[in-house]
Amino acid sequence: MCGIIGYTGSANAIPKITKGLSVLEYRGYDSVGIAARTELGVKTVKCKGRIGALEERLTQQKLSESQCAIGHTRWATHGGPSDTNAHPHRAGRVVLVHNGIIENYKELKEMLSRAKVSFLSETDTEVAAAVLNAAYDACNDPLTAIRTATAQMTGSYAFGILFDDHPGEVWAIRSGSPLILAKGEDGFYLASDMTALLPFTREYHILKEGEIARLTATEAALCGAADAWCSPTWSITSMTPESAQKSGFEHFMLKEIHEQPEAIVKSVSPRIKNGLPSFEADGISSDFWKQVKNIQIVACGSATHAGLVGGSVLERVAKVPAASYIASEYRYHPPIAVDGTLVVVISQSGETADTLAALRYAKSAGLPTLAIVNAVETTIAREADYRVYTYAGPEIAVATTKGYCTQVSVLYMIAAAIAHACGRISDEEARELVRSVAEDAPTAITEMLEKTETLREMSKRLAQKDHVFYIGRGLDYAMSQEAALKLKEISYIHAEAYAAGELKHGTISLIEQDTPVLAISTEEALYDKTESNVREVRSRGAYVILICRQDARDPGHSADEVILLPTKSEAATLFASLTAVQLLAYETAALRGCDIDRPRNLAKSVTVE
Ligand code: F6R
């Protein structure tokens, strides 16, 4: 949520910052800006809109050369999208960009207003700049000023800072929001996200909470709480520049849907030993799984839906009670923990504020925590007692697809590991379950991808509608929730998911002639019951698309259109149904001309509560 990039070195910073901002746009895209050091001092160019608008302004304002600059792409929190509210913000001799929220900004603003400081914008960031400037005026030392100023702030922040009288230097600090330093051939970088750095370098250092960084053209230095300066420890990321490019696909979302088979294999194979589930490489022994008596899964949005599917699999396979909770609610209605409760948090980005708050709450309650995370070394991954990475690679589209898919596959593996460790399934059953996820699921996804044309045809009807219903029972109800969210967020069509048997208790009154109902029916044992619900809505005029097993009895008789799924195993059918609903949402949004990778009002990685 919001993106930061900074550079200082011997090359021209402007194209680097604009390139980095275009990569970062998925983190926020309502306004964008640059502050660059020129011969005449630090010049700021910013505007409402996207990177294209900024590039026009840069040309108009003749800002094309600089060796030291910071940039920002914004997702509005305090104050709507506007030129004035866009970052960077200046106060006196300080210019900064900010990710996060300064929670006590009102008190700080009132304090500064009493001292006759005036403000141009409605943002908490401008207040932070003014607090820093006041501290800098008092000491003339960037390090002391950053410490003094941030000590007055509550909330979360990642700052990239330029001081007027420290040419060639970029300063940074973070607390609660991610920030990464990087070393290139011609200088040093700062970014909120590794993907923004991939066009330039793969050598990075993750800034620790409270650590202050000073970058110059020739050196990166860090200062921890003890006030001693040291050098960063550089690592090489396994991500490649291609992993953050569309590689011939029209949208990142489509590319990421196509990457799912490979992403599952990458996520699942490190957890297989001699064909059996094993999390030893993650530092989790089978003795650990034996102690688990109850699981609370906590996450947001699609990750909560992954938890719903995973929870159902855990209960069925491992016979462990497992419920999925919305992270932003978890603290207010904490579920009762019993002996042997494990809290599993799920997050693609590893930075979602609500999930992080829930994780911290669980830890403070003394509960063991395990994080299923995609982005490595992120705050959630670091703070959890145990971490299991999903290895989906960078996910750029705002709507998650491969992130969700790998979360479900890892939950399957956890269910298999617990069931096997506790002797609830035999070696043979465990091997078969693991094989079905590692082999059948990727194959089934590939088979569904081959049906893209057919799904595109079906989307033509959906694209003209304002309301769509998804129904399913059991696992399919959980999948329906994810399906409805996908359609809503990228196509802006109102979509609701209902337990198939629940519709008749009220919502069926909304069914009219031609109302689209997508019925998901992958569970053999529940087919007949779901089919009855399909008949109920169809006899009231609904246009039904049935997504069901290819061995279902006469599905064409029950529905207007049918999508048949491979049936090699439960995992094959489930992941195929996921791919079908993802593609339907994608194609529908494409037909409606929506901005698929950057849906309105949204941003990737929601770092505010
Ligand atoms: C929907 C979507 C969101 C995220 C949610 C949690 O397509 O992407 O609902 O799933 O914001 O994000 P993470 O997994 O990064 O914690």
mmCIF file of N, CA and C in Angstrom, residues 6-8 180-185 187-191 194 197-198 200-206 215 220 232 234-235:
data_model
loop_
_atom_site.group_PDB
_atom_site.id
_atom_site.type_symbol
_atom_site.label_atom_id
_atom_site.label_comp_id
_atom_site.label_asym_id
_atom_site.label_seq_id
_atom_site.Cartn_x
_atom_site.Cartn_y
_atom_site.Cartn_z
ATOM 1 N N GLY A 6 13.856 5.215 -3.996
ATOM 2 C CA GLY A 6 14.862 6.284 -3.879
ATOM 3 C C GLY A 6 16.147 5.818 -4.534
ATOM 4 N N TYR A 7 16.952 6.792 -4.982
ATOM 5 C CA TYR A 7 18.241 6.434 -5.608
ATOM 6 C C TYR A 7 19.224 7.568 -5.388
ATOM 7 N N THR A 8 20.479 7.214 -5.143
ATOM 8 C CA THR A 8 21.565 8.180 -5.198
ATOM 9 C C THR A 8 22.775 7.485 -5.806
ATOM 10 N N ILE A 180 13.400 -1.517 1.914
ATOM 11 C CA ILE A 180 14.547 -2.344 1.502
ATOM 12 C C ILE A 180 15.620 -1.441 0.907
ATOM 13 N N LEU A 181 16.873 -1.694 1.240
ATOM 14 C CA LEU A 181 17.987 -0.989 0.598
ATOM 15 C C LEU A 181 18.537 -1.911 -0.473
ATOM 16 N N ALA A 182 19.181 -1.323 -1.489
ATOM 17 C CA ALA A 182 19.798 -2.172 -2.513
ATOM 18 C C ALA A 182 21.058 -1.502 -3.042
ATOM 19 N N LYS A 183 21.969 -2.376 -3.492
ATOM 20 C CA LYS A 183 23.258 -1.898 -3.986
ATOM 21 C C LYS A 183 23.334 -2.171 -5.479
ATOM 22 N N GLY A 184 23.504 -1.127 -6.281
ATOM 23 C CA GLY A 184 23.625 -1.312 -7.728
ATOM 24 C C GLY A 184 25.046 -1.028 -8.178
ATOM 25 N N GLU A 185 25.275 -1.154 -9.476
ATOM 26 C CA GLU A 185 26.630 -0.900 -9.992
ATOM 27 C C GLU A 185 26.989 0.568 -9.932
ATOM 28 N N GLY A 187 25.286 2.982 -7.842
ATOM 29 C CA GLY A 187 24.752 3.715 -6.704
ATOM 30 C C GLY A 187 23.909 2.837 -5.789
ATOM 31 N N PHE A 188 23.173 3.500 -4.889
ATOM 32 C CA PHE A 188 22.363 2.771 -3.901
ATOM 33 C C PHE A 188 20.885 3.145 -4.035
ATOM 34 N N TYR A 189 20.048 2.211 -3.653
ATOM 35 C CA TYR A 189 18.603 2.362 -3.823
ATOM 36 C C TYR A 189 17.877 2.130 -2.502
ATOM 37 N N LEU A 190 16.653 2.601 -2.531
ATOM 38 C CA LEU A 190 15.755 2.400 -1.411
ATOM 39 C C LEU A 190 14.400 2.070 -2.015
ATOM 40 N N ALA A 191 13.673 1.101 -1.477
ATOM 41 C CA ALA A 191 12.335 0.820 -2.026
ATOM 42 C C ALA A 191 11.486 0.116 -0.992
ATOM 43 N N MET A 194 10.787 -5.194 -3.178
ATOM 44 C CA MET A 194 11.912 -5.710 -3.984
ATOM 45 C C MET A 194 11.633 -5.618 -5.486
ATOM 46 N N LEU A 197 13.070 -2.853 -7.438
ATOM 47 C CA LEU A 197 14.526 -2.811 -7.565
ATOM 48 C C LEU A 197 15.043 -3.772 -8.632
ATOM 49 N N LEU A 198 14.203 -4.732 -9.013
ATOM 50 C CA LEU A 198 14.662 -5.784 -9.940
ATOM 51 C C LEU A 198 15.184 -5.262 -11.282
ATOM 52 N N PHE A 200 17.115 -2.963 -11.661
ATOM 53 C CA PHE A 200 18.438 -2.358 -11.440
ATOM 54 C C PHE A 200 19.443 -3.290 -10.765
ATOM 55 N N THR A 201 18.972 -4.086 -9.828
ATOM 56 C CA THR A 201 19.896 -4.906 -9.036
ATOM 57 C C THR A 201 19.134 -6.006 -8.299
ATOM 58 N N ARG A 202 19.865 -7.026 -7.859
ATOM 59 C CA ARG A 202 19.229 -8.079 -7.053
ATOM 60 C C ARG A 202 19.856 -8.149 -5.663
ATOM 61 N N GLU A 203 20.799 -7.204 -5.385
ATOM 62 C CA GLU A 203 21.491 -7.236 -4.090
ATOM 63 C C GLU A 203 20.742 -6.348 -3.093
ATOM 64 N N TYR A 204 20.251 -6.907 -2.019
ATOM 65 C CA TYR A 204 19.378 -6.128 -1.140
ATOM 66 C C TYR A 204 19.685 -6.347 0.341
ATOM 67 N N HIS A 205 19.158 -5.428 1.138
ATOM 68 C CA HIS A 205 19.211 -5.554 2.602
ATOM 69 C C HIS A 205 17.869 -5.062 3.131
ATOM 70 N N ILE A 206 17.231 -5.856 3.971
ATOM 71 C CA ILE A 206 15.940 -5.416 4.538
ATOM 72 C C ILE A 206 16.217 -4.577 5.781
ATOM 73 N N LEU A 215 22.129 6.787 2.656
ATOM 74 C CA LEU A 215 22.695 6.348 1.380
ATOM 75 C C LEU A 215 23.397 7.529 0.719
ATOM 76 N N ALA A 220 26.458 2.858 1.658
ATOM 77 C CA ALA A 220 25.210 2.712 2.421
ATOM 78 C C ALA A 220 25.612 2.450 3.865
ATOM 79 N N PRO A 232 25.368 -2.445 5.679
ATOM 80 C CA PRO A 232 24.313 -3.460 5.501
ATOM 81 C C PRO A 232 24.909 -4.831 5.155
ATOM 82 N N TRP A 234 24.434 -7.584 2.646
ATOM 83 C CA TRP A 234 23.728 -7.722 1.362
ATOM 84 C C TRP A 234 23.390 -9.185 1.082
ATOM 85 N N SER A 235 22.201 -9.418 0.561
ATOM 86 C CA SER A 235 21.796 -10.761 0.111
ATOM 87 C C SER A 235 21.392 -10.636 -1.352
#
